[in-house]
Amino acid sequence: MKISARNTLKSTVKQVILGAVNAEVILELAPGVEVTAIITKESAESLGLAEGTSAYAVIKSSDVMVAID
Amino acid sequence: MKISARNTLKSTVKQVILGAVNAEVILELAPGVEVTAIITKESAESLGLAEGTSAYAVIKSSDVMVAID
Amino acid sequence: MKISARNTLKSTVKQVILGAVNAEVILELAPGVEVTAIITKESAESLGLAEGTSAYAVIKSSDVMVAID
Amino acid sequence: MKISARNTLKSTVKQVILGAVNAEVILELAPGVEVTAIITKESAESLGLAEGTSAYAVIKSSDVMVAID
Amino acid sequence: MKISARNTLKSTVKQVILGAVNAEVILELAPGVEVTAIITKESAESLGLAEGTSAYAVIKSSDVMVAID
Amino acid sequence: MKISARNTLKSTVKQVILGAVNAEVILELAPGVEVTAIITKESAESLGLAEGTSAYAVIKSSDVMVAID
């Protein structure tokens, strides 16, 4: 599947924390560069996410804000 | 300012493409790891974004999806 | 690719309207049931979307609101 | 009320699953075409959603992504 | 129509700036408290928005971030 | 920090309701004008939000919909 979201970043799952409904998934994009995703627990299980899994962080460009100090 | 969005990733502006209303901002998170943001042209100008500017990519964790091959 | 977004709905592209930066894509989910997507023109072209193309509408469940009369 | 979101799709509530804070609402847009919404439990109760209720799935066009195989 | 979005704030349209595709709508929630919406030009016209129109700003609670100084 | 989101509204925290994972934060923008945010419990605690705290509601303009009666 190929998707219209502009950002599809290769990553490795560093941690999956399962809640009652949602799961918090920490993805490592590069050494020391991590992004946290909150997805449904059902999706996390259906995708078979676990520490070490190769995955992509998929983010629409309009969902990325920019800030400066 | 400190914000509730979980992901505040240090980056360097690699390119700013100004359109009529929006601006496309390419941020480098690490060598070879880039994320594209679409923000308003007004915001890009107000933040003074230009190639080489230090900036943050700010992304809510619920806006990060996870995919696998 | 398999993604964490809960809604991946089979559809047929009914119309693609290209703007300067964005594209409006009308997807038919079932006879008479249409959903409109706004994606970047670049994505529309990269995916090769045109009238009649088989495609999926991908929507996060937290982006679906519910209303009643 | 008339809203700026482009997609207001007639549907029938197929299932409501109440969690502690959120509710998962499955809406049938056409026979075999379902979309899942996650809204707050409070909203689900306030709207009186239950199996068989007529409702609308309301989705902004910029929240619809497009994918191909 | 009654919607699941938690925030439906009474307001008055202060300004509508029509672009080629989108419209920027400035809504006054209270004296001196304004919120800017970007919607499609088509929606702005279909809703008949103009300076002085009574309207609502509709915002999902998960789209509201919180920041401190 | 200065951010690209167009709406950064001064407010006072009126109530914080902590759930297992998320927190519901009610912000008062002006007397009688309130907006509800759902953020992670971790963020609410990290920002030190409590009744009476000065805070900002930060909302992207593309996340504001407009409705009329």
Coordinates of C-alpha atoms in Angstrom, one line a residue:
Chain A
M1 CA 0.0 0.0 0.0
K2 CA 1.2 3.5 -0.9
I3 CA -0.3 6.4 0.9
S4 CA -0.8 10.1 0.3
A5 CA 0.7 11.1 3.7
R6 CA 4.0 12.9 2.9
N7 CA 6.0 11.6 5.8
T8 CA 6.7 7.8 5.9
L9 CA 9.7 7.5 8.1
K10 CA 11.6 4.3 8.6
S11 CA 12.0 3.4 12.2
T12 CA 12.4 0.7 14.8
V13 CA 9.9 0.1 17.6
K14 CA 11.6 0.8 20.9
Q15 CA 8.7 0.3 23.3
V16 CA 5.0 -0.6 23.2
I17 CA 2.9 0.3 26.2
L18 CA -0.6 -1.2 26.1
G19 CA -3.4 0.6 27.8
A20 CA -7.0 -0.5 28.1
V21 CA -8.0 1.0 24.7
N22 CA -4.9 2.7 23.4
A23 CA -1.3 1.8 23.0
E24 CA 1.7 4.1 23.2
V25 CA 4.3 3.2 20.7
I26 CA 7.8 4.7 20.8
L27 CA 9.6 4.6 17.5
E28 CA 13.3 5.3 17.0
L29 CA 14.0 7.2 13.7
A30 CA 17.7 7.5 14.2
P31 CA 20.0 7.0 17.2
G32 CA 18.5 9.4 19.9
V33 CA 15.6 10.6 17.7
E34 CA 12.4 9.2 18.9
V35 CA 8.7 9.8 18.1
T36 CA 5.8 8.7 20.2
A37 CA 2.6 7.5 18.5
I38 CA -0.7 6.8 20.2
I39 CA -2.8 4.3 18.3
T40 CA -5.5 1.9 19.3
K41 CA -4.5 -1.2 21.2
E42 CA -6.3 -3.2 18.6
S43 CA -4.1 -1.7 15.8
A44 CA -0.9 -2.3 17.8
E45 CA -1.8 -6.0 18.2
S46 CA -3.0 -6.4 14.6
L47 CA 0.3 -5.0 13.3
G48 CA 2.2 -7.2 15.7
L49 CA 4.3 -4.3 17.1
A50 CA 6.9 -5.2 19.6
E51 CA 10.3 -4.0 20.7
G52 CA 12.6 -4.3 17.7
T53 CA 10.0 -4.5 15.0
S54 CA 10.8 -2.5 11.8
A55 CA 8.0 0.0 11.2
Y56 CA 7.2 3.4 9.7
A57 CA 6.0 6.5 11.4
V58 CA 3.4 7.9 9.0
I59 CA 2.6 11.6 9.5
K60 CA 0.6 14.0 7.3
S61 CA 2.6 17.2 6.6
S62 CA -0.3 19.3 7.8
D63 CA 0.0 17.7 11.2
V64 CA 3.6 18.8 11.6
M65 CA 3.9 22.2 13.3
V66 CA 7.2 24.2 13.4
A67 CA 8.5 26.0 16.5
I68 CA 11.5 28.0 17.3
D69 CA 13.1 29.0 20.6
Chain B
M1 CA 6.6 28.2 26.0
K2 CA 6.2 24.5 26.8
I3 CA 3.4 22.6 25.0
S4 CA 1.4 19.4 25.6
A5 CA 2.3 17.9 22.2
R6 CA 4.5 14.9 23.0
N7 CA 6.8 15.2 20.1
T8 CA 9.1 18.2 20.0
L9 CA 12.0 17.2 17.8
K10 CA 15.1 19.3 17.3
S11 CA 15.8 19.9 13.7
T12 CA 17.4 22.2 11.1
V13 CA 15.4 23.8 8.4
K14 CA 16.6 22.4 5.1
Q15 CA 14.3 24.2 2.7
V16 CA 11.3 26.5 2.8
I17 CA 9.1 26.7 -0.3
L18 CA 6.6 29.6 -0.1
G19 CA 3.3 29.3 -1.9
A20 CA 0.5 31.8 -2.1
V21 CA -1.0 30.9 1.2
N22 CA 1.0 28.0 2.6
A23 CA 4.6 27.2 3.0
E24 CA 6.2 23.8 2.8
V25 CA 9.1 23.4 5.3
I26 CA 11.5 20.6 5.1
L27 CA 13.1 19.8 8.5
E28 CA 16.1 17.6 9.0
L29 CA 15.9 15.6 12.2
A30 CA 19.1 13.7 11.7
P31 CA 21.4 13.1 8.7
G32 CA 19.1 11.7 6.1
V33 CA 15.9 11.8 8.3
E34 CA 13.6 14.5 7.1
V35 CA 10.1 15.5 7.8
T36 CA 7.9 17.9 5.8
A37 CA 5.6 20.4 7.4
I38 CA 2.9 22.4 5.7
I39 CA 2.2 25.6 7.6
T40 CA 0.8 29.0 6.6
K41 CA 3.1 31.3 4.7
E42 CA 2.3 33.9 7.4
S43 CA 3.6 31.6 10.1
A44 CA 6.7 30.7 8.2
E45 CA 7.5 34.4 7.8
S46 CA 6.6 35.3 11.3
L47 CA 9.0 32.5 12.6
G48 CA 11.7 33.7 10.3
L49 CA 12.3 30.2 8.9
A50 CA 15.1 29.9 6.3
E51 CA 17.6 27.3 5.3
G52 CA 19.8 26.6 8.3
T53 CA 17.5 27.9 11.0
S54 CA 17.3 25.7 14.1
A55 CA 13.7 24.7 14.7
Y56 CA 11.5 22.0 16.3
A57 CA 9.1 19.7 14.5
V58 CA 6.1 19.6 16.9
I59 CA 3.7 16.7 16.4
K60 CA 0.9 15.4 18.6
S61 CA 1.3 11.7 19.4
S62 CA -2.2 11.0 18.2
D63 CA -1.2 12.4 14.8
V64 CA 1.5 9.7 14.3
M65 CA 0.3 6.6 12.6
V66 CA 2.3 3.4 12.5
A67 CA 2.7 1.1 9.5
I68 CA 4.6 -2.1 8.7
D69 CA 5.6 -3.6 5.3
Chain C
M1 CA 2.1 -1.6 3.8
K2 CA -0.4 -2.1 6.6
I3 CA -1.3 0.9 8.7
S4 CA -2.7 1.7 12.2
A5 CA -5.5 3.9 10.9
R6 CA -8.7 2.0 11.6
N7 CA -10.6 2.9 8.5
T8 CA -9.2 1.7 5.2
L9 CA -12.2 1.8 2.9
K10 CA -12.1 0.4 -0.7
S11 CA -13.2 2.9 -3.2
T12 CA -13.0 4.0 -6.8
V13 CA -11.7 7.5 -7.7
K14 CA -14.6 9.4 -9.3
Q15 CA -12.8 12.7 -9.9
V16 CA -9.5 14.4 -9.3
I17 CA -9.4 18.2 -9.3
L18 CA -5.8 19.5 -9.4
G19 CA -5.1 22.9 -7.8
A20 CA -1.8 24.7 -7.6
V21 CA -0.7 22.9 -4.4
N22 CA -3.5 20.6 -3.4
A23 CA -5.7 18.1 -5.1
E24 CA -9.3 17.4 -4.3
V25 CA -10.1 13.7 -4.8
I26 CA -13.6 12.4 -4.8
L27 CA -13.8 8.7 -3.8
E28 CA -16.9 6.5 -4.3
L29 CA -17.2 4.0 -1.4
A30 CA -20.5 2.5 -2.7
P31 CA -23.1 3.7 -5.3
G32 CA -24.1 7.1 -4.1
V33 CA -21.7 7.2 -1.1
E34 CA -18.8 9.5 -1.7
V35 CA -16.1 11.0 0.4
T36 CA -13.9 13.9 -0.6
A37 CA -10.1 14.0 0.3
I38 CA -7.8 16.9 0.0
I39 CA -4.2 15.8 -0.4
T40 CA -1.2 17.5 -2.0
K41 CA -1.0 17.6 -5.7
E42 CA 2.3 15.9 -5.5
S43 CA 0.8 12.9 -3.7
A44 CA -2.1 12.7 -6.2
E45 CA 0.4 12.6 -9.0
S46 CA 2.8 10.2 -7.3
L47 CA -0.1 7.8 -6.6
G48 CA -1.2 8.1 -10.2
L49 CA -4.8 8.9 -9.2
A50 CA -7.3 9.3 -12.1
E51 CA -10.9 8.7 -12.7
G52 CA -11.6 5.0 -12.3
T53 CA -8.5 4.1 -10.2
S54 CA -9.1 1.7 -7.4
A55 CA -8.0 3.3 -4.2
Y56 CA -8.6 3.4 -0.4
A57 CA -9.9 6.1 1.7
V58 CA -7.8 6.0 4.9
I59 CA -9.2 7.7 8.0
K60 CA -8.2 7.6 11.6
S61 CA -11.1 6.7 13.9
S62 CA -10.4 9.8 16.0
D63 CA -10.9 12.0 12.9
V64 CA -14.5 10.7 12.5
M65 CA -17.1 12.8 14.3
V66 CA -20.7 11.7 14.8
A67 CA -23.7 13.9 14.4
I68 CA -27.4 13.5 14.7
D69 CA -30.3 15.6 13.3
Chain D
M1 CA -26.6 23.2 12.4
K2 CA -24.6 23.2 9.1
I3 CA -20.9 22.7 9.3
S4 CA -17.8 23.4 7.2
A5 CA -16.6 19.8 7.2
R6 CA -17.0 18.6 3.6
N7 CA -18.1 15.0 4.4
T8 CA -21.4 14.5 6.2
L9 CA -22.3 10.9 5.4
K10 CA -25.7 9.4 6.3
S11 CA -25.3 6.3 8.3
T12 CA -26.8 3.9 10.9
V13 CA -25.2 3.2 14.2
K14 CA -24.2 -0.5 14.2
Q15 CA -22.5 -0.8 17.5
V16 CA -21.5 1.4 20.4
I17 CA -18.7 0.2 22.7
L18 CA -18.4 2.4 25.8
G19 CA -15.0 2.6 27.5
A20 CA -14.0 4.6 30.6
V21 CA -13.5 7.8 28.8
N22 CA -14.0 7.2 25.1
A23 CA -16.6 5.3 23.0
E24 CA -16.1 3.4 19.8
V25 CA -18.9 3.9 17.4
I26 CA -19.3 1.7 14.3
L27 CA -21.4 3.4 11.6
E28 CA -22.7 1.7 8.6
L29 CA -22.7 3.9 5.5
A30 CA -24.0 1.3 3.1
P31 CA -24.4 -2.5 3.3
G32 CA -20.9 -3.7 4.1
V33 CA -19.3 -0.3 4.2
E34 CA -18.5 0.7 7.8
V35 CA -16.5 3.4 9.4
T36 CA -15.4 3.5 13.0
A37 CA -15.4 6.7 15.1
I38 CA -13.8 7.2 18.5
I39 CA -15.5 10.0 20.4
T40 CA -15.8 10.8 24.1
K41 CA -18.2 8.6 26.1
E42 CA -19.9 11.8 27.2
S43 CA -20.6 12.8 23.6
A44 CA -21.9 9.3 22.7
E45 CA -24.3 9.5 25.7
S46 CA -25.3 13.1 25.0
L47 CA -26.2 12.2 21.4
G48 CA -28.1 9.2 22.6
L49 CA -26.3 6.9 20.2
A50 CA -27.4 3.2 20.2
E51 CA -27.6 0.4 17.8
G52 CA -30.0 1.4 15.0
T53 CA -29.8 5.2 15.5
S54 CA -29.7 7.3 12.4
A55 CA -26.5 9.4 12.5
Y56 CA -23.9 11.1 10.3
A57 CA -20.2 10.5 10.0
V58 CA -18.7 13.9 9.8
I59 CA -15.1 14.0 8.4
K60 CA -13.0 16.9 7.3
S61 CA -11.6 16.4 3.7
S62 CA -8.1 17.1 4.9
D63 CA -8.4 14.2 7.3
V64 CA -9.0 11.7 4.5
M65 CA -5.9 10.2 3.1
V66 CA -5.8 8.2 -0.1
A67 CA -3.8 4.9 -0.6
I68 CA -3.4 2.5 -3.5
D69 CA -2.2 -1.1 -3.5
Chain E
M1 CA -27.6 18.9 13.8
K2 CA -25.8 18.0 17.0
I3 CA -22.2 16.9 16.8
S4 CA -19.8 14.9 18.9
A5 CA -17.1 17.6 18.9
R6 CA -16.8 18.9 22.4
N7 CA -16.3 22.5 21.7
T8 CA -19.0 24.4 19.9
L9 CA -18.3 28.0 20.7
K10 CA -20.7 30.9 19.8
S11 CA -19.0 33.6 17.8
T12 CA -19.4 36.3 15.3
V13 CA -17.6 36.3 12.0
K14 CA -15.2 39.2 12.0
Q15 CA -13.5 38.7 8.6
V16 CA -13.6 36.3 5.7
I17 CA -10.6 36.3 3.4
L18 CA -11.2 34.2 0.3
G19 CA -8.3 32.5 -1.4
A20 CA -8.3 30.4 -4.6
V21 CA -9.2 27.2 -2.7
N22 CA -9.4 28.0 1.0
A23 CA -10.9 30.8 3.1
E24 CA -9.6 32.2 6.3
V25 CA -12.4 33.0 8.7
I26 CA -11.7 35.1 11.8
L27 CA -14.3 34.4 14.5
E28 CA -14.7 36.6 17.6
L29 CA -15.6 34.5 20.7
A30 CA -15.7 37.4 23.1
P31 CA -14.4 41.0 22.9
G32 CA -10.7 40.6 22.1
V33 CA -10.8 36.8 21.9
E34 CA -10.5 35.7 18.3
V35 CA -9.9 32.3 16.7
T36 CA -8.9 31.8 13.0
A37 CA -10.3 29.0 11.0
I38 CA -9.1 27.8 7.6
I39 CA -11.9 26.1 5.7
T40 CA -12.5 25.5 2.0
K41 CA -13.8 28.5 0.0
E42 CA -16.7 26.3 -1.1
S43 CA -17.7 25.7 2.5
A44 CA -17.4 29.4 3.4
E45 CA -19.7 30.3 0.5
S46 CA -22.1 27.5 1.1
L47 CA -22.5 28.6 4.7
G48 CA -22.9 32.2 3.6
L49 CA -20.2 33.5 6.0
A50 CA -19.7 37.3 6.0
E51 CA -18.7 39.9 8.4
G52 CA -21.3 40.0 11.2
T53 CA -22.7 36.5 10.6
S54 CA -23.5 34.5 13.8
A55 CA -21.5 31.3 13.7
Y56 CA -19.9 28.6 15.8
A57 CA -16.3 27.6 16.1
V58 CA -16.4 23.8 16.3
I59 CA -13.2 22.2 17.6
K60 CA -12.6 18.6 18.8
S61 CA -11.1 18.5 22.2
S62 CA -8.2 16.3 21.0
D63 CA -7.2 19.1 18.6
V64 CA -6.7 21.6 21.5
M65 CA -3.2 21.6 22.9
V66 CA -2.2 23.3 26.1
A67 CA 0.9 25.4 26.6
I68 CA 2.4 27.4 29.4
D69 CA 5.0 30.1 29.4
Chain F
M1 CA 9.1 28.8 22.1
K2 CA 7.1 30.3 19.3
I3 CA 4.9 27.9 17.2
S4 CA 3.4 27.9 13.8
A5 CA -0.2 27.1 15.1
R6 CA -2.2 30.3 14.4
N7 CA -4.3 30.2 17.5
T8 CA -2.6 30.7 20.8
L9 CA -5.3 31.9 23.2
K10 CA -4.6 33.1 26.7
S11 CA -6.6 31.3 29.3
T12 CA -6.9 30.1 32.8
V13 CA -7.2 26.5 33.8
K14 CA -10.6 25.9 35.3
Q15 CA -10.5 22.2 35.9
V16 CA -8.2 19.2 35.3
I17 CA -9.7 15.8 35.3
L18 CA -7.1 13.0 35.3
G19 CA -7.9 9.7 33.7
A20 CA -5.7 6.6 33.4
V21 CA -3.9 7.8 30.3
N22 CA -5.5 11.1 29.3
A23 CA -6.5 14.3 31.1
E24 CA -9.4 16.6 30.3
V25 CA -8.4 20.2 30.8
I26 CA -11.1 22.9 30.8
L27 CA -9.6 26.3 29.9
E28 CA -11.5 29.6 30.4
L29 CA -10.7 32.0 27.5
A30 CA -13.0 34.8 28.8
P31 CA -15.8 34.8 31.4
G32 CA -18.3 32.2 30.2
V33 CA -16.1 31.1 27.2
E34 CA -14.5 27.7 27.8
V35 CA -12.7 25.3 25.7
T36 CA -12.0 21.6 26.6
A37 CA -8.7 20.0 25.7
I38 CA -7.8 16.3 25.9
I39 CA -4.1 15.8 26.4
T40 CA -2.1 13.0 27.8
K41 CA -2.0 12.7 31.6
E42 CA 1.8 12.8 31.4
S43 CA 1.7 16.2 29.6
A44 CA -0.8 17.6 32.1
E45 CA 1.5 16.6 34.9
S46 CA 4.6 17.7 33.2
L47 CA 3.1 21.2 32.5
G48 CA 2.0 21.4 36.2
L49 CA -1.6 22.2 35.2
A50 CA -4.0 22.8 38.0
E51 CA -7.0 25.0 38.7
G52 CA -6.0 28.6 38.3
T53 CA -2.9 28.1 36.2
S54 CA -2.3 30.6 33.4
A55 CA -2.1 28.6 30.2
Y56 CA -2.6 28.9 26.4
A57 CA -5.1 27.0 24.3
V58 CA -3.1 26.2 21.1
I59 CA -5.1 25.3 18.1
K60 CA -4.2 25.0 14.4
S61 CA -6.4 27.0 12.2
S62 CA -7.1 24.0 10.0
D63 CA -8.5 22.2 13.1
V64 CA -11.2 24.9 13.6
M65 CA -14.5 24.2 11.7
V66 CA -17.2 26.7 11.3
A67 CA -20.9 26.0 11.7
I68 CA -24.1 28.0 11.5
D69 CA -27.6 27.3 12.8

